[in-house]
Amino acid sequence: MYGRQLIDGIRFRVRTGVPWRDVPVEYGPWSRVYDLFRWWQRILTQLRSLADARGAIVRDLSVDSTVCRAHQHAAGARKQSDLQKEPPGGIFTEPRDHGLGRSRGGFTTKLHLAVEQGQKPMSIVVTAGQRGDSPEFETVLKKVRVPCLGPGRPRVRPDRVRADKAYASRKNRAYLRRRGIRCTIPDKADHAHNREERGSRGGRPPEFNAEDYKARHVGECGITRLKRNRPVATRYDKLAGRYEDTVLVTAINEWL
């Protein structure tokens, strides 16, 4: 029963965004709740494997990003980010800027996600708010990994990727071709104009199916479902690793 109380304490904090020290005592000592939180996000991998075994995951992904405001309490982390790894050794190395920066929205952080057709996240990348979308495209797709329950390699390659014009770079399209992944990404107006000016030397326009592109909305829907939780919509965590953990635990609630 005590373990269940700690898990409920994690879900309470992820839903409400209260400081860890203010987690109600009914869930146990706040320090125990926080310690379990640092490891509990590993459950997400197992949940994806179970869903994949049931055939519940459609192997079409939508890649998108969203900017989240950072609370003033998110500032002030120590600058020696290389000393802030998860013990022992950790699976997440803290970035030097802690995933915080200045954008048009002010003091912000940015979430880059790959979302499957059920509006559930398959991979998450945290960067500073001013970072562009296109440079993180490969990073987001490389983090997609669904281990098999039995023998066999993990599934790391989707059948199709949908994204908006922000990801319509030659580098991203070349990356998808190398991996044999089909894509539905609209061409930018300036790309089309430059190609027309070059005539036959401009090459053929990339294939684009407007009807298939309508399914891209699941990425935005998946982001909306995550941001219903206060500590995701507004970042309170000083460390990018802890904020990513918060998003991952929120994703677990979506997969349960």
mmCIF file of N, CA and C in Angstrom, residues 21-101:
data_model
loop_
_atom_site.group_PDB
_atom_site.id
_atom_site.type_symbol
_atom_site.label_atom_id
_atom_site.label_comp_id
_atom_site.label_asym_id
_atom_site.label_seq_id
_atom_site.Cartn_x
_atom_site.Cartn_y
_atom_site.Cartn_z
ATOM 1 N N ARG A 21 8.194 19.741 -1.848
ATOM 2 C CA ARG A 21 8.064 19.795 -0.388
ATOM 3 C C ARG A 21 6.622 20.011 0.065
ATOM 4 N N ASP A 22 5.752 20.417 -0.867
ATOM 5 C CA ASP A 22 4.349 20.654 -0.522
ATOM 6 C C ASP A 22 3.436 19.493 -0.893
ATOM 7 N N VAL A 23 4.006 18.374 -1.326
ATOM 8 C CA VAL A 23 3.190 17.186 -1.589
ATOM 9 C C VAL A 23 2.553 16.738 -0.273
ATOM 10 N N PRO A 24 1.240 16.532 -0.213
ATOM 11 C CA PRO A 24 0.570 16.176 1.043
ATOM 12 C C PRO A 24 1.191 14.951 1.712
ATOM 13 N N VAL A 25 1.225 14.982 3.028
ATOM 14 C CA VAL A 25 1.848 13.901 3.798
ATOM 15 C C VAL A 25 1.082 12.594 3.639
ATOM 16 N N GLU A 26 -0.166 12.650 3.170
ATOM 17 C CA GLU A 26 -0.936 11.421 2.968
ATOM 18 C C GLU A 26 -0.263 10.500 1.950
ATOM 19 N N TYR A 27 0.571 11.069 1.081
ATOM 20 C CA TYR A 27 1.271 10.269 0.079
ATOM 21 C C TYR A 27 2.630 9.776 0.566
ATOM 22 N N GLY A 28 2.998 10.117 1.776
ATOM 23 C CA GLY A 28 4.293 9.716 2.305
ATOM 24 C C GLY A 28 5.253 10.893 2.338
ATOM 25 N N PRO A 29 6.466 10.693 2.880
ATOM 26 C CA PRO A 29 7.459 11.766 2.917
ATOM 27 C C PRO A 29 7.772 12.274 1.506
ATOM 28 N N TRP A 30 7.827 13.581 1.350
ATOM 29 C CA TRP A 30 8.035 14.151 0.020
ATOM 30 C C TRP A 30 9.350 13.675 -0.589
ATOM 31 N N SER A 31 10.364 13.451 0.250
ATOM 32 C CA SER A 31 11.663 13.012 -0.272
ATOM 33 C C SER A 31 11.568 11.618 -0.882
ATOM 34 N N ARG A 32 10.750 10.740 -0.281
ATOM 35 C CA ARG A 32 10.564 9.401 -0.839
ATOM 36 C C ARG A 32 9.796 9.471 -2.159
ATOM 37 N N VAL A 33 8.804 10.346 -2.222
ATOM 38 C CA VAL A 33 8.047 10.526 -3.467
ATOM 39 C C VAL A 33 8.978 11.015 -4.570
ATOM 40 N N TYR A 34 9.849 11.961 -4.238
ATOM 41 C CA TYR A 34 10.772 12.514 -5.230
ATOM 42 C C TYR A 34 11.788 11.471 -5.683
ATOM 43 N N ASP A 35 12.307 10.673 -4.754
ATOM 44 C CA ASP A 35 13.279 9.636 -5.119
ATOM 45 C C ASP A 35 12.666 8.623 -6.081
ATOM 46 N N LEU A 36 11.423 8.221 -5.828
ATOM 47 C CA LEU A 36 10.766 7.280 -6.730
ATOM 48 C C LEU A 36 10.503 7.929 -8.086
ATOM 49 N N PHE A 37 10.174 9.203 -8.065
ATOM 50 C CA PHE A 37 9.927 9.935 -9.316
ATOM 51 C C PHE A 37 11.141 9.893 -10.234
ATOM 52 N N ARG A 38 12.332 9.929 -9.668
ATOM 53 C CA ARG A 38 13.550 9.957 -10.479
ATOM 54 C C ARG A 38 13.750 8.666 -11.260
ATOM 55 N N TRP A 39 13.078 7.597 -10.855
ATOM 56 C CA TRP A 39 13.245 6.315 -11.539
ATOM 57 C C TRP A 39 11.974 5.825 -12.219
ATOM 58 N N TRP A 40 10.846 6.340 -11.826
ATOM 59 C CA TRP A 40 9.573 5.770 -12.262
ATOM 60 C C TRP A 40 9.336 5.948 -13.750
ATOM 61 N N GLN A 41 9.983 6.955 -14.398
ATOM 62 C CA GLN A 41 9.719 7.206 -15.808
ATOM 63 C C GLN A 41 10.143 6.042 -16.687
ATOM 64 N N ARG A 42 10.956 5.106 -16.174
ATOM 65 C CA ARG A 42 11.379 3.956 -16.974
ATOM 66 C C ARG A 42 10.220 3.008 -17.276
ATOM 67 N N ILE A 43 9.124 3.168 -16.564
ATOM 68 C CA ILE A 43 7.941 2.351 -16.821
ATOM 69 C C ILE A 43 7.394 2.620 -18.219
ATOM 70 N N LEU A 44 7.622 3.826 -18.745
ATOM 71 C CA LEU A 44 7.060 4.209 -20.034
ATOM 72 C C LEU A 44 7.503 3.267 -21.142
ATOM 73 N N THR A 45 8.748 2.837 -21.119
ATOM 74 C CA THR A 45 9.256 1.928 -22.146
ATOM 75 C C THR A 45 8.488 0.614 -22.139
ATOM 76 N N GLN A 46 8.214 0.083 -20.947
ATOM 77 C CA GLN A 46 7.479 -1.168 -20.841
ATOM 78 C C GLN A 46 6.041 -1.007 -21.320
ATOM 79 N N LEU A 47 5.417 0.121 -21.020
ATOM 80 C CA LEU A 47 4.042 0.350 -21.467
ATOM 81 C C LEU A 47 3.963 0.398 -22.986
ATOM 82 N N ARG A 48 4.950 1.011 -23.625
ATOM 83 C CA ARG A 48 4.967 1.046 -25.087
ATOM 84 C C ARG A 48 5.133 -0.353 -25.665
ATOM 85 N N SER A 49 5.979 -1.160 -25.031
ATOM 86 C CA SER A 49 6.185 -2.522 -25.521
ATOM 87 C C SER A 49 4.899 -3.330 -25.432
ATOM 88 N N LEU A 50 4.168 -3.180 -24.325
ATOM 89 C CA LEU A 50 2.907 -3.899 -24.168
ATOM 90 C C LEU A 50 1.885 -3.438 -25.204
ATOM 91 N N ALA A 51 1.822 -2.128 -25.445
ATOM 92 C CA ALA A 51 0.887 -1.615 -26.451
ATOM 93 C C ALA A 51 1.256 -2.103 -27.841
ATOM 94 N N ASP A 52 2.554 -2.184 -28.124
ATOM 95 C CA ASP A 52 2.997 -2.662 -29.435
ATOM 96 C C ASP A 52 2.647 -4.131 -29.617
ATOM 97 N N ALA A 53 2.789 -4.922 -28.541
ATOM 98 C CA ALA A 53 2.459 -6.344 -28.627
ATOM 99 C C ALA A 53 0.973 -6.558 -28.897
ATOM 100 N N ARG A 54 0.128 -5.650 -28.419
ATOM 101 C CA ARG A 54 -1.316 -5.740 -28.666
ATOM 102 C C ARG A 54 -1.702 -5.182 -30.031
ATOM 103 N N GLY A 55 -0.735 -4.610 -30.740
ATOM 104 C CA GLY A 55 -1.044 -3.987 -32.022
ATOM 105 C C GLY A 55 -1.742 -2.656 -31.877
ATOM 106 N N ALA A 56 -1.567 -2.010 -30.723
ATOM 107 C CA ALA A 56 -2.269 -0.755 -30.456
ATOM 108 C C ALA A 56 -1.519 0.467 -30.972
ATOM 109 N N ILE A 57 -0.302 0.283 -31.477
ATOM 110 C CA ILE A 57 0.493 1.408 -31.974
ATOM 111 C C ILE A 57 0.496 1.392 -33.493
ATOM 112 N N VAL A 58 -0.018 2.449 -34.094
ATOM 113 C CA VAL A 58 0.061 2.628 -35.544
ATOM 114 C C VAL A 58 1.407 3.270 -35.852
ATOM 115 N N ARG A 59 2.162 2.685 -36.774
ATOM 116 C CA ARG A 59 3.542 3.122 -36.990
ATOM 117 C C ARG A 59 3.647 4.338 -37.898
ATOM 118 N N ASP A 60 2.719 5.254 -37.750
ATOM 119 C CA ASP A 60 2.801 6.558 -38.400
ATOM 120 C C ASP A 60 2.967 7.605 -37.305
ATOM 121 N N LEU A 61 3.968 8.457 -37.444
ATOM 122 C CA LEU A 61 4.259 9.449 -36.413
ATOM 123 C C LEU A 61 4.063 10.861 -36.945
ATOM 124 N N SER A 62 3.655 11.741 -36.051
ATOM 125 C CA SER A 62 3.585 13.169 -36.345
ATOM 126 C C SER A 62 4.602 13.877 -35.458
ATOM 127 N N VAL A 63 5.476 14.657 -36.070
ATOM 128 C CA VAL A 63 6.512 15.384 -35.335
ATOM 129 C C VAL A 63 6.093 16.842 -35.213
ATOM 130 N N ASP A 64 6.187 17.378 -34.007
ATOM 131 C CA ASP A 64 5.790 18.768 -33.771
ATOM 132 C C ASP A 64 6.523 19.273 -32.532
ATOM 133 N N SER A 65 6.346 20.540 -32.214
ATOM 134 C CA SER A 65 6.980 21.118 -31.031
ATOM 135 C C SER A 65 6.052 22.145 -30.411
ATOM 136 N N THR A 66 6.340 22.504 -29.169
ATOM 137 C CA THR A 66 5.557 23.515 -28.470
ATOM 138 C C THR A 66 6.459 24.252 -27.496
ATOM 139 N N VAL A 67 6.210 25.527 -27.323
ATOM 140 C CA VAL A 67 6.959 26.351 -26.379
ATOM 141 C C VAL A 67 6.194 26.406 -25.065
ATOM 142 N N CYS A 68 6.902 26.217 -23.957
ATOM 143 C CA CYS A 68 6.293 26.252 -22.628
ATOM 144 C C CYS A 68 6.971 27.348 -21.804
ATOM 145 N N ARG A 69 6.170 28.149 -21.145
ATOM 146 C CA ARG A 69 6.723 29.195 -20.292
ATOM 147 C C ARG A 69 7.434 28.571 -19.102
ATOM 148 N N ALA A 70 8.529 29.200 -18.700
ATOM 149 C CA ALA A 70 9.287 28.742 -17.538
ATOM 150 C C ALA A 70 9.035 29.698 -16.372
ATOM 151 N N HIS A 71 8.680 29.138 -15.237
ATOM 152 C CA HIS A 71 8.458 29.936 -14.033
ATOM 153 C C HIS A 71 9.791 30.465 -13.521
ATOM 154 N N GLN A 72 9.747 31.523 -12.736
ATOM 155 C CA GLN A 72 10.984 32.083 -12.195
ATOM 156 C C GLN A 72 11.713 31.083 -11.301
ATOM 157 N N HIS A 73 10.987 30.134 -10.722
ATOM 158 C CA HIS A 73 11.627 29.114 -9.891
ATOM 159 C C HIS A 73 12.463 28.143 -10.718
ATOM 160 N N ALA A 74 12.255 28.128 -12.045
ATOM 161 C CA ALA A 74 13.047 27.237 -12.895
ATOM 162 C C ALA A 74 14.466 27.745 -13.087
ATOM 163 N N ALA A 75 14.716 29.009 -12.781
ATOM 164 C CA ALA A 75 16.051 29.580 -12.926
ATOM 165 C C ALA A 75 16.891 29.273 -11.688
ATOM 166 N N GLY A 76 18.211 29.429 -11.839
ATOM 167 C CA GLY A 76 19.094 29.321 -10.680
ATOM 168 C C GLY A 76 19.804 28.004 -10.503
ATOM 169 N N ALA A 77 19.721 27.087 -11.474
ATOM 170 C CA ALA A 77 20.445 25.816 -11.352
ATOM 171 C C ALA A 77 21.941 26.062 -11.488
ATOM 172 N N ARG A 78 22.737 25.236 -10.864
ATOM 173 C CA ARG A 78 24.193 25.392 -10.918
ATOM 174 C C ARG A 78 24.684 25.222 -12.351
ATOM 175 N N LYS A 79 25.770 25.891 -12.677
ATOM 176 C CA LYS A 79 26.261 25.904 -14.048
ATOM 177 C C LYS A 79 27.069 24.664 -14.392
ATOM 178 N N GLN A 80 27.547 23.919 -13.398
ATOM 179 C CA GLN A 80 28.309 22.701 -13.679
ATOM 180 C C GLN A 80 27.345 21.580 -14.037
ATOM 181 N N SER A 81 26.782 21.670 -15.241
ATOM 182 C CA SER A 81 25.739 20.721 -15.632
ATOM 183 C C SER A 81 26.261 19.301 -15.752
ATOM 184 N N ASP A 82 27.574 19.132 -15.994
ATOM 185 C CA ASP A 82 28.107 17.781 -16.131
ATOM 186 C C ASP A 82 28.113 17.035 -14.811
ATOM 187 N N LEU A 83 27.935 17.745 -13.692
ATOM 188 C CA LEU A 83 27.892 17.109 -12.378
ATOM 189 C C LEU A 83 26.475 16.713 -11.978
ATOM 190 N N GLN A 84 25.494 16.968 -12.836
ATOM 191 C CA GLN A 84 24.098 16.761 -12.470
ATOM 192 C C GLN A 84 23.483 15.630 -13.264
ATOM 193 N N LYS A 85 24.132 14.476 -13.234
ATOM 194 C CA LYS A 85 23.608 13.298 -13.895
ATOM 195 C C LYS A 85 22.813 12.467 -12.892
ATOM 196 N N GLU A 86 21.918 11.660 -13.417
ATOM 197 C CA GLU A 86 21.155 10.765 -12.546
ATOM 198 C C GLU A 86 22.091 9.710 -11.966
ATOM 199 N N PRO A 87 22.072 9.462 -10.668
ATOM 200 C CA PRO A 87 22.877 8.370 -10.118
ATOM 201 C C PRO A 87 22.206 7.035 -10.408
ATOM 202 N N PRO A 88 22.979 5.934 -10.619
ATOM 203 C CA PRO A 88 24.437 5.944 -10.766
ATOM 204 C C PRO A 88 24.817 6.098 -12.233
ATOM 205 N N GLY A 89 25.456 7.161 -12.605
ATOM 206 C CA GLY A 89 25.833 7.392 -13.989
ATOM 207 C C GLY A 89 24.730 8.059 -14.770
ATOM 208 N N GLY A 90 23.524 7.497 -14.720
ATOM 209 C CA GLY A 90 22.366 8.157 -15.304
ATOM 210 C C GLY A 90 22.147 7.855 -16.762
ATOM 211 N N ILE A 91 20.940 8.133 -17.247
ATOM 212 C CA ILE A 91 20.611 7.979 -18.658
ATOM 213 C C ILE A 91 20.408 9.342 -19.309
ATOM 214 N N PHE A 92 20.516 10.393 -18.535
ATOM 215 C CA PHE A 92 20.258 11.731 -19.055
ATOM 216 C C PHE A 92 21.375 12.647 -18.591
ATOM 217 N N THR A 93 22.068 13.292 -19.524
ATOM 218 C CA THR A 93 23.101 14.259 -19.202
ATOM 219 C C THR A 93 22.515 15.656 -19.291
ATOM 220 N N GLU A 94 22.643 16.403 -18.230
ATOM 221 C CA GLU A 94 22.055 17.734 -18.169
ATOM 222 C C GLU A 94 22.734 18.680 -19.158
ATOM 223 N N PRO A 95 21.977 19.344 -20.051
ATOM 224 C CA PRO A 95 22.589 20.302 -20.981
ATOM 225 C C PRO A 95 23.108 21.526 -20.244
ATOM 226 N N ARG A 96 24.063 22.199 -20.857
ATOM 227 C CA ARG A 96 24.697 23.346 -20.212
ATOM 228 C C ARG A 96 23.700 24.472 -19.936
ATOM 229 N N ASP A 97 22.749 24.672 -20.855
ATOM 230 C CA ASP A 97 21.777 25.759 -20.657
ATOM 231 C C ASP A 97 20.540 25.306 -19.893
ATOM 232 N N HIS A 98 20.522 24.043 -19.451
ATOM 233 C CA HIS A 98 19.394 23.470 -18.702
ATOM 234 C C HIS A 98 18.083 23.517 -19.487
ATOM 235 N N GLY A 99 18.167 23.642 -20.813
ATOM 236 C CA GLY A 99 16.960 23.678 -21.628
ATOM 237 C C GLY A 99 16.126 24.922 -21.422
ATOM 238 N N LEU A 100 16.761 26.015 -21.037
ATOM 239 C CA LEU A 100 16.067 27.280 -20.799
ATOM 240 C C LEU A 100 16.662 28.368 -21.689
ATOM 241 N N GLY A 101 15.823 29.263 -22.190
ATOM 242 C CA GLY A 101 16.314 30.343 -23.032
ATOM 243 C C GLY A 101 15.280 31.436 -23.186
#
